[in-house]
Amino acid sequence: LAKTTQPISMDSYEGQEVNITCSHNNIATNDYITWYQQFPSQGPRFIIQGYKTKVTNEVASLFIPADRKSSTLSLPRVSLSDTAVYYCLVGAGERDGGSQGNLIFGKGTKLSVKP
Amino acid sequence: DGGITQSPKYLFRKEGQNVTLSCEQNLNHDAMYWYRQDPGQGLRLIYYSQIVNDFQKGDIAEGYSVSREKKESFPLTVTSAQKNPTAFYLCASSMRGSHSSTDTQYFGPGTRLTVL
């Protein structure tokens, strides 16, 4: 199974840029990297997805090096409302023995933004 | 207004009772999923369905049952056989339900089940 490793928690202050790095050493050739955000007592929300190099949308940027064994989610100028848990996921394909169609959610990174 | 809904938001159950959690989507998605989340933990897959009238066990299916009689509905029953059912239950749907990790999952608001 393509597992991921993220820091358990991070602290930041309003207005700062936050970078959360995720390791996925066993990522498969066809796997994409997906990040979700979850607020307490809510369902996770899709943030961004990428395969290689850099992807940017209105919320975040995703940086993926050439070997794809890690990725970094970048949140520009965070605010208090960005306090949440951020999950990094790669697909668990059938050949890996994972549940088909399943994305494996680890414990995520709990980001705390302070004023 | 498209989306995925779950009801009820909070549910209390006595030990030994079965309870059914509702999940409905109007996104015209083929695939639907049920996850369980315990405090401070990630999500664990209970069941998923890639097409109507078909569903597969996830990693922690014991003590749960599902049905998929309609494309838009995927109810989850927590049976009395589930040893520790108190948790936050999340339903999700995706367009294709393929093996590809490009198939983004969209989540409902969740149901918090408490066994008294």
PDB file of C-alpha atoms in Angstrom:
ATOM      1  CA  LEU A   1       0.000   0.000   0.000  1.00  0.00           C
ATOM      2  CA  ALA A   2       1.212   3.461  -0.833  1.00  0.00           C
ATOM      3  CA  LYS A   3       1.424   5.041   2.631  1.00  0.00           C
ATOM      4  CA  THR A   4       2.236   8.607   3.488  1.00  0.00           C
ATOM      5  CA  THR A   5       4.083  10.251   6.349  1.00  0.00           C
ATOM      6  CA  GLN A   6       3.307  13.760   7.528  1.00  0.00           C
ATOM      7  CA  PRO A   7       4.150  15.808  10.620  1.00  0.00           C
ATOM      8  CA  ILE A   8       1.523  15.332  13.292  1.00  0.00           C
ATOM      9  CA  SER A   9       1.156  19.044  13.958  1.00  0.00           C
ATOM     10  CA  MET A  10       2.374  22.475  12.896  1.00  0.00           C
ATOM     11  CA  ASP A  11       1.937  25.964  14.317  1.00  0.00           C
ATOM     12  CA  SER A  12       1.869  29.193  12.373  1.00  0.00           C
ATOM     13  CA  TYR A  13       0.789  32.806  12.649  1.00  0.00           C
ATOM     14  CA  GLU A  14      -1.649  34.746  10.550  1.00  0.00           C
ATOM     15  CA  GLY A  15      -0.164  36.100   7.341  1.00  0.00           C
ATOM     16  CA  GLN A  16       2.643  33.554   7.142  1.00  0.00           C
ATOM     17  CA  GLU A  17       3.189  31.034   4.388  1.00  0.00           C
ATOM     18  CA  VAL A  18       2.828  27.448   5.586  1.00  0.00           C
ATOM     19  CA  ASN A  19       4.494  24.479   3.929  1.00  0.00           C
ATOM     20  CA  ILE A  20       3.445  20.955   4.878  1.00  0.00           C
ATOM     21  CA  THR A  21       5.626  18.182   3.527  1.00  0.00           C
ATOM     22  CA  CYS A  22       4.460  14.631   2.949  1.00  0.00           C
ATOM     23  CA  SER A  23       6.637  11.582   2.266  1.00  0.00           C
ATOM     24  CA  HIS A  24       5.386   8.793   0.003  1.00  0.00           C
ATOM     25  CA  ASN A  25       8.371   6.639  -0.841  1.00  0.00           C
ATOM     26  CA  ASN A  26       6.335   3.812  -2.380  1.00  0.00           C
ATOM     27  CA  ILE A  27       4.196   5.911  -4.689  1.00  0.00           C
ATOM     28  CA  ALA A  28       3.179   4.016  -7.821  1.00  0.00           C
ATOM     29  CA  THR A  29       3.800   5.245 -11.335  1.00  0.00           C
ATOM     30  CA  ASN A  30       0.134   5.966 -11.972  1.00  0.00           C
ATOM     31  CA  ASP A  31      -0.636   7.521  -8.605  1.00  0.00           C
ATOM     32  CA  TYR A  32      -1.509  11.159  -8.159  1.00  0.00           C
ATOM     33  CA  ILE A  33      -1.023  13.065  -4.916  1.00  0.00           C
ATOM     34  CA  THR A  34      -4.111  14.575  -3.347  1.00  0.00           C
ATOM     35  CA  TRP A  35      -4.541  16.876  -0.372  1.00  0.00           C
ATOM     36  CA  TYR A  36      -7.682  17.281   1.688  1.00  0.00           C
ATOM     37  CA  GLN A  37      -8.595  19.710   4.475  1.00  0.00           C
ATOM     38  CA  GLN A  38     -10.826  18.784   7.395  1.00  0.00           C
ATOM     39  CA  PHE A  39     -12.389  21.045  10.011  1.00  0.00           C
ATOM     40  CA  PRO A  40     -13.649  19.551  13.293  1.00  0.00           C
ATOM     41  CA  SER A  41     -16.887  17.589  12.941  1.00  0.00           C
ATOM     42  CA  GLN A  42     -16.987  18.101   9.175  1.00  0.00           C
ATOM     43  CA  GLY A  43     -16.161  15.955   6.183  1.00  0.00           C
ATOM     44  CA  PRO A  44     -12.794  16.405   4.431  1.00  0.00           C
ATOM     45  CA  ARG A  45     -12.691  18.868   1.557  1.00  0.00           C
ATOM     46  CA  PHE A  46     -10.561  18.476  -1.564  1.00  0.00           C
ATOM     47  CA  ILE A  47      -7.830  21.125  -1.821  1.00  0.00           C
ATOM     48  CA  ILE A  48      -5.480  20.212  -4.638  1.00  0.00           C
ATOM     49  CA  GLN A  49      -4.126  17.324  -6.679  1.00  0.00           C
ATOM     50  CA  GLY A  50      -1.019  16.856  -8.777  1.00  0.00           C
ATOM     51  CA  TYR A  51       1.248  14.348 -10.491  1.00  0.00           C
ATOM     52  CA  LYS A  52       4.572  16.119 -10.883  1.00  0.00           C
ATOM     53  CA  THR A  53       6.287  19.539 -10.754  1.00  0.00           C
ATOM     54  CA  LYS A  54       3.927  22.244  -9.572  1.00  0.00           C
ATOM     55  CA  VAL A  55       0.186  22.768  -9.411  1.00  0.00           C
ATOM     56  CA  THR A  56      -1.484  25.968  -8.241  1.00  0.00           C
ATOM     57  CA  ASN A  57      -5.091  26.886  -7.649  1.00  0.00           C
ATOM     58  CA  GLU A  58      -6.889  29.655  -5.812  1.00  0.00           C
ATOM     59  CA  VAL A  59      -6.341  27.976  -2.456  1.00  0.00           C
ATOM     60  CA  ALA A  60      -2.886  26.426  -2.467  1.00  0.00           C
ATOM     61  CA  SER A  61       0.145  25.259  -4.392  1.00  0.00           C
ATOM     62  CA  LEU A  62       1.524  21.746  -4.577  1.00  0.00           C
ATOM     63  CA  PHE A  63       5.194  21.110  -5.244  1.00  0.00           C
ATOM     64  CA  ILE A  64       6.319  17.647  -6.340  1.00  0.00           C
ATOM     65  CA  PRO A  65       9.992  16.854  -7.013  1.00  0.00           C
ATOM     66  CA  ALA A  66      11.107  14.746  -9.942  1.00  0.00           C
ATOM     67  CA  ASP A  67      11.389  11.522  -7.914  1.00  0.00           C
ATOM     68  CA  ARG A  68       7.818  12.020  -6.579  1.00  0.00           C
ATOM     69  CA  LYS A  69       8.770  10.498  -3.231  1.00  0.00           C
ATOM     70  CA  SER A  70       7.530  13.557  -1.413  1.00  0.00           C
ATOM     71  CA  SER A  71       5.289  16.549  -1.943  1.00  0.00           C
ATOM     72  CA  THR A  72       4.771  19.913  -0.274  1.00  0.00           C
ATOM     73  CA  LEU A  73       1.479  21.682   0.200  1.00  0.00           C
ATOM     74  CA  SER A  74       1.964  25.442   0.368  1.00  0.00           C
ATOM     75  CA  LEU A  75      -0.681  27.708   1.874  1.00  0.00           C
ATOM     76  CA  PRO A  76       0.051  31.387   1.222  1.00  0.00           C
ATOM     77  CA  ARG A  77      -0.690  33.940   3.936  1.00  0.00           C
ATOM     78  CA  VAL A  78      -2.718  31.733   6.250  1.00  0.00           C
ATOM     79  CA  SER A  79      -5.571  33.050   8.355  1.00  0.00           C
ATOM     80  CA  LEU A  80      -7.228  31.753  11.518  1.00  0.00           C
ATOM     81  CA  SER A  81      -9.793  29.967   9.363  1.00  0.00           C
ATOM     82  CA  ASP A  82      -7.054  27.758   7.907  1.00  0.00           C
ATOM     83  CA  THR A  83      -6.742  25.982  11.253  1.00  0.00           C
ATOM     84  CA  ALA A  84      -7.617  22.401  10.314  1.00  0.00           C
ATOM     85  CA  VAL A  85      -6.219  18.932   9.701  1.00  0.00           C
ATOM     86  CA  TYR A  86      -4.561  18.444   6.316  1.00  0.00           C
ATOM     87  CA  TYR A  87      -4.341  14.990   4.761  1.00  0.00           C
ATOM     88  CA  CYS A  88      -1.910  13.912   2.072  1.00  0.00           C
ATOM     89  CA  LEU A  89      -3.012  10.870   0.078  1.00  0.00           C
ATOM     90  CA  VAL A  90      -1.909   8.739  -2.823  1.00  0.00           C
ATOM     91  CA  GLY A  91      -4.084   6.145  -4.494  1.00  0.00           C
ATOM     92  CA  ALA A  92      -4.155   2.506  -3.289  1.00  0.00           C
ATOM     93  CA  GLY A  93      -4.467   0.612  -6.533  1.00  0.00           C
ATOM     94  CA  GLU A  94      -5.746  -2.916  -6.968  1.00  0.00           C
ATOM     95  CA  ARG A  95      -2.257  -4.290  -7.583  1.00  0.00           C
ATOM     96  CA  ASP A  96      -1.215  -3.090  -4.130  1.00  0.00           C
ATOM     97  CA  GLY A  97      -3.926  -5.112  -2.442  1.00  0.00           C
ATOM     98  CA  GLY A  98      -5.745  -2.066  -1.192  1.00  0.00           C
ATOM     99  CA  SER A  99      -9.480  -1.603  -1.318  1.00  0.00           C
ATOM    100  CA  GLN A 100     -10.356  -0.658  -4.852  1.00  0.00           C
ATOM    101  CA  GLY A 101     -11.098   2.978  -5.271  1.00  0.00           C
ATOM    102  CA  ASN A 102      -9.875   3.703  -1.765  1.00  0.00           C
ATOM    103  CA  LEU A 103      -7.767   6.640  -0.759  1.00  0.00           C
ATOM    104  CA  ILE A 104      -5.845   5.893   2.420  1.00  0.00           C
ATOM    105  CA  PHE A 105      -6.247   8.635   4.999  1.00  0.00           C
ATOM    106  CA  GLY A 106      -3.486   8.756   7.599  1.00  0.00           C
ATOM    107  CA  LYS A 107      -3.715  10.890  10.726  1.00  0.00           C
ATOM    108  CA  GLY A 108      -2.945  14.061   8.817  1.00  0.00           C
ATOM    109  CA  THR A 109      -1.216  17.239   9.975  1.00  0.00           C
ATOM    110  CA  LYS A 110      -3.028  19.415  12.467  1.00  0.00           C
ATOM    111  CA  LEU A 111      -2.291  23.026  11.552  1.00  0.00           C
ATOM    112  CA  SER A 112      -2.903  25.653  14.211  1.00  0.00           C
ATOM    113  CA  VAL A 113      -2.876  29.275  13.069  1.00  0.00           C
ATOM    114  CA  LYS A 114      -2.465  31.851  15.818  1.00  0.00           C
ATOM    115  CA  PRO A 115      -3.245  35.577  15.703  1.00  0.00           C
TER     116      PRO A 115
ATOM    117  CA  ASP B   1     -27.826  22.870  -5.303  1.00  0.00           C
ATOM    118  CA  GLY B   2     -25.686  19.760  -5.829  1.00  0.00           C
ATOM    119  CA  GLY B   3     -24.092  17.906  -3.002  1.00  0.00           C
ATOM    120  CA  ILE B   4     -23.973  14.994  -0.641  1.00  0.00           C
ATOM    121  CA  THR B   5     -26.118  14.881   2.479  1.00  0.00           C
ATOM    122  CA  GLN B   6     -26.098  12.725   5.566  1.00  0.00           C
ATOM    123  CA  SER B   7     -28.718  12.374   8.228  1.00  0.00           C
ATOM    124  CA  PRO B   8     -29.083  12.618  11.082  1.00  0.00           C
ATOM    125  CA  LYS B   9     -26.187  14.786  12.227  1.00  0.00           C
ATOM    126  CA  TYR B  10     -26.247  13.256  15.712  1.00  0.00           C
ATOM    127  CA  LEU B  11     -27.543   9.792  16.574  1.00  0.00           C
ATOM    128  CA  PHE B  12     -27.817   8.001  19.878  1.00  0.00           C
ATOM    129  CA  ARG B  13     -28.301   4.295  20.164  1.00  0.00           C
ATOM    130  CA  LYS B  14     -28.667   1.817  22.971  1.00  0.00           C
ATOM    131  CA  GLU B  15     -26.392  -1.173  23.043  1.00  0.00           C
ATOM    132  CA  GLY B  16     -27.789  -4.108  21.113  1.00  0.00           C
ATOM    133  CA  GLN B  17     -29.781  -1.984  18.660  1.00  0.00           C
ATOM    134  CA  ASN B  18     -29.218  -1.723  14.948  1.00  0.00           C
ATOM    135  CA  VAL B  19     -29.199   1.776  13.472  1.00  0.00           C
ATOM    136  CA  THR B  20     -29.186   3.028   9.873  1.00  0.00           C
ATOM    137  CA  LEU B  21     -27.323   6.123   8.691  1.00  0.00           C
ATOM    138  CA  SER B  22     -28.559   7.860   5.580  1.00  0.00           C
ATOM    139  CA  CYS B  23     -26.405   9.133   2.708  1.00  0.00           C
ATOM    140  CA  GLU B  24     -27.781  10.783  -0.417  1.00  0.00           C
ATOM    141  CA  GLN B  25     -26.048  12.474  -3.343  1.00  0.00           C
ATOM    142  CA  ASN B  26     -27.371  14.374  -6.342  1.00  0.00           C
ATOM    143  CA  LEU B  27     -24.024  14.694  -8.096  1.00  0.00           C
ATOM    144  CA  ASN B  28     -24.779  11.778 -10.427  1.00  0.00           C
ATOM    145  CA  HIS B  29     -21.686  10.022  -9.109  1.00  0.00           C
ATOM    146  CA  ASP B  30     -21.273   6.310  -9.718  1.00  0.00           C
ATOM    147  CA  ALA B  31     -19.260   5.515  -6.610  1.00  0.00           C
ATOM    148  CA  MET B  32     -20.101   5.970  -2.957  1.00  0.00           C
ATOM    149  CA  TYR B  33     -18.135   5.255   0.196  1.00  0.00           C
ATOM    150  CA  TRP B  34     -18.534   4.972   3.961  1.00  0.00           C
ATOM    151  CA  TYR B  35     -15.726   5.855   6.348  1.00  0.00           C
ATOM    152  CA  ARG B  36     -15.388   5.788  10.086  1.00  0.00           C
ATOM    153  CA  GLN B  37     -13.318   8.341  12.010  1.00  0.00           C
ATOM    154  CA  ASP B  38     -12.334   8.020  15.651  1.00  0.00           C
ATOM    155  CA  PRO B  39     -11.048  10.979  17.700  1.00  0.00           C
ATOM    156  CA  GLY B  40      -7.622  12.149  16.561  1.00  0.00           C
ATOM    157  CA  GLN B  41      -7.467   9.511  13.863  1.00  0.00           C
ATOM    158  CA  GLY B  42      -7.691   9.412  10.096  1.00  0.00           C
ATOM    159  CA  LEU B  43     -10.532   7.889   8.121  1.00  0.00           C
ATOM    160  CA  ARG B  44     -10.962   4.135   7.717  1.00  0.00           C
ATOM    161  CA  LEU B  45     -12.979   2.634   4.893  1.00  0.00           C
ATOM    162  CA  ILE B  46     -15.997   0.529   5.857  1.00  0.00           C
ATOM    163  CA  TYR B  47     -17.720  -0.207   2.544  1.00  0.00           C
ATOM    164  CA  TYR B  48     -17.738   1.208  -0.942  1.00  0.00           C
ATOM    165  CA  SER B  49     -19.882   0.819  -4.015  1.00  0.00           C
ATOM    166  CA  GLN B  50     -18.772   1.502  -7.566  1.00  0.00           C
ATOM    167  CA  ILE B  51     -22.134   0.871  -9.190  1.00  0.00           C
ATOM    168  CA  VAL B  52     -25.764   0.271  -8.294  1.00  0.00           C
ATOM    169  CA  ASN B  53     -26.527  -3.137  -6.778  1.00  0.00           C
ATOM    170  CA  ASP B  54     -22.868  -3.819  -6.097  1.00  0.00           C
ATOM    171  CA  PHE B  55     -20.675  -3.046  -3.104  1.00  0.00           C
ATOM    172  CA  GLN B  56     -17.387  -4.199  -1.621  1.00  0.00           C
ATOM    173  CA  LYS B  57     -16.018  -4.497   1.896  1.00  0.00           C
ATOM    174  CA  GLY B  58     -13.432  -2.011   2.997  1.00  0.00           C
ATOM    175  CA  ASP B  59     -10.855  -2.425   5.710  1.00  0.00           C
ATOM    176  CA  ILE B  60     -13.250  -2.537   8.699  1.00  0.00           C
ATOM    177  CA  ALA B  61     -16.537  -3.979   7.398  1.00  0.00           C
ATOM    178  CA  GLU B  62     -17.284  -6.308  10.306  1.00  0.00           C
ATOM    179  CA  GLY B  63     -20.457  -5.309  12.152  1.00  0.00           C
ATOM    180  CA  TYR B  64     -21.704  -3.101   9.301  1.00  0.00           C
ATOM    181  CA  SER B  65     -23.967  -3.636   6.308  1.00  0.00           C
ATOM    182  CA  VAL B  66     -24.918  -1.527   3.280  1.00  0.00           C
ATOM    183  CA  SER B  67     -27.213  -1.524   0.282  1.00  0.00           C
ATOM    184  CA  ARG B  68     -27.073   0.291  -3.044  1.00  0.00           C
ATOM    185  CA  GLU B  69     -30.499  -0.006  -4.628  1.00  0.00           C
ATOM    186  CA  LYS B  70     -30.383   3.473  -6.148  1.00  0.00           C
ATOM    187  CA  LYS B  71     -27.512   5.458  -7.605  1.00  0.00           C
ATOM    188  CA  GLU B  72     -28.110   8.380  -5.300  1.00  0.00           C
ATOM    189  CA  SER B  73     -28.458   6.473  -2.027  1.00  0.00           C
ATOM    190  CA  PHE B  74     -26.037   4.369   0.029  1.00  0.00           C
ATOM    191  CA  PRO B  75     -27.376   3.728   3.564  1.00  0.00           C
ATOM    192  CA  LEU B  76     -25.148   2.200   6.227  1.00  0.00           C
ATOM    193  CA  THR B  77     -26.495  -0.039   8.982  1.00  0.00           C
ATOM    194  CA  VAL B  78     -24.494  -0.339  12.160  1.00  0.00           C
ATOM    195  CA  THR B  79     -25.469  -3.670  13.646  1.00  0.00           C
ATOM    196  CA  SER B  80     -25.304  -4.911  17.205  1.00  0.00           C
ATOM    197  CA  ALA B  81     -22.324  -7.022  16.122  1.00  0.00           C
ATOM    198  CA  GLN B  82     -20.161  -3.899  15.876  1.00  0.00           C
ATOM    199  CA  LYS B  83     -18.204  -3.946  19.136  1.00  0.00           C
ATOM    200  CA  ASN B  84     -17.326  -0.274  19.359  1.00  0.00           C
ATOM    201  CA  PRO B  85     -19.707   1.726  17.174  1.00  0.00           C
ATOM    202  CA  THR B  86     -19.310   5.158  18.766  1.00  0.00           C
ATOM    203  CA  ALA B  87     -17.578   7.246  16.097  1.00  0.00           C
ATOM    204  CA  PHE B  88     -17.970   9.912  13.424  1.00  0.00           C
ATOM    205  CA  TYR B  89     -19.274   8.400  10.178  1.00  0.00           C
ATOM    206  CA  LEU B  90     -18.534  10.011   6.838  1.00  0.00           C
ATOM    207  CA  CYS B  91     -20.084   9.260   3.493  1.00  0.00           C
ATOM    208  CA  ALA B  92     -18.399  10.230   0.230  1.00  0.00           C
ATOM    209  CA  SER B  93     -19.017   9.933  -3.479  1.00  0.00           C
ATOM    210  CA  SER B  94     -16.879  10.129  -6.584  1.00  0.00           C
ATOM    211  CA  MET B  95     -17.548  10.268 -10.277  1.00  0.00           C
ATOM    212  CA  ARG B  96     -16.045   7.019 -11.500  1.00  0.00           C
ATOM    213  CA  GLY B  97     -14.992   4.981  -8.502  1.00  0.00           C
ATOM    214  CA  SER B  98     -11.959   3.870 -10.414  1.00  0.00           C
ATOM    215  CA  HIS B  99      -8.615   2.779  -9.029  1.00  0.00           C
ATOM    216  CA  SER B 100      -7.154   6.052 -10.142  1.00  0.00           C
ATOM    217  CA  SER B 101      -6.323   8.544  -7.459  1.00  0.00           C
ATOM    218  CA  THR B 102      -7.468  11.292  -9.796  1.00  0.00           C
ATOM    219  CA  ASP B 103     -11.029  10.364  -8.922  1.00  0.00           C
ATOM    220  CA  THR B 104     -11.723  12.990  -6.270  1.00  0.00           C
ATOM    221  CA  GLN B 105     -14.015  12.065  -3.412  1.00  0.00           C
ATOM    222  CA  TYR B 106     -16.591  14.533  -2.124  1.00  0.00           C
ATOM    223  CA  PHE B 107     -17.667  14.134   1.477  1.00  0.00           C
ATOM    224  CA  GLY B 108     -20.898  14.716   3.336  1.00  0.00           C
ATOM    225  CA  PRO B 109     -21.107  16.557   6.675  1.00  0.00           C
ATOM    226  CA  GLY B 110     -20.958  13.366   8.725  1.00  0.00           C
ATOM    227  CA  THR B 111     -23.077  11.644  11.372  1.00  0.00           C
ATOM    228  CA  ARG B 112     -21.835  11.367  14.935  1.00  0.00           C
ATOM    229  CA  LEU B 113     -23.066   8.122  16.456  1.00  0.00           C
ATOM    230  CA  THR B 114     -22.986   7.602  20.204  1.00  0.00           C
ATOM    231  CA  VAL B 115     -23.846   4.318  21.865  1.00  0.00           C
ATOM    232  CA  LEU B 116     -25.296   4.773  25.324  1.00  0.00           C
TER     233      LEU B 116
END
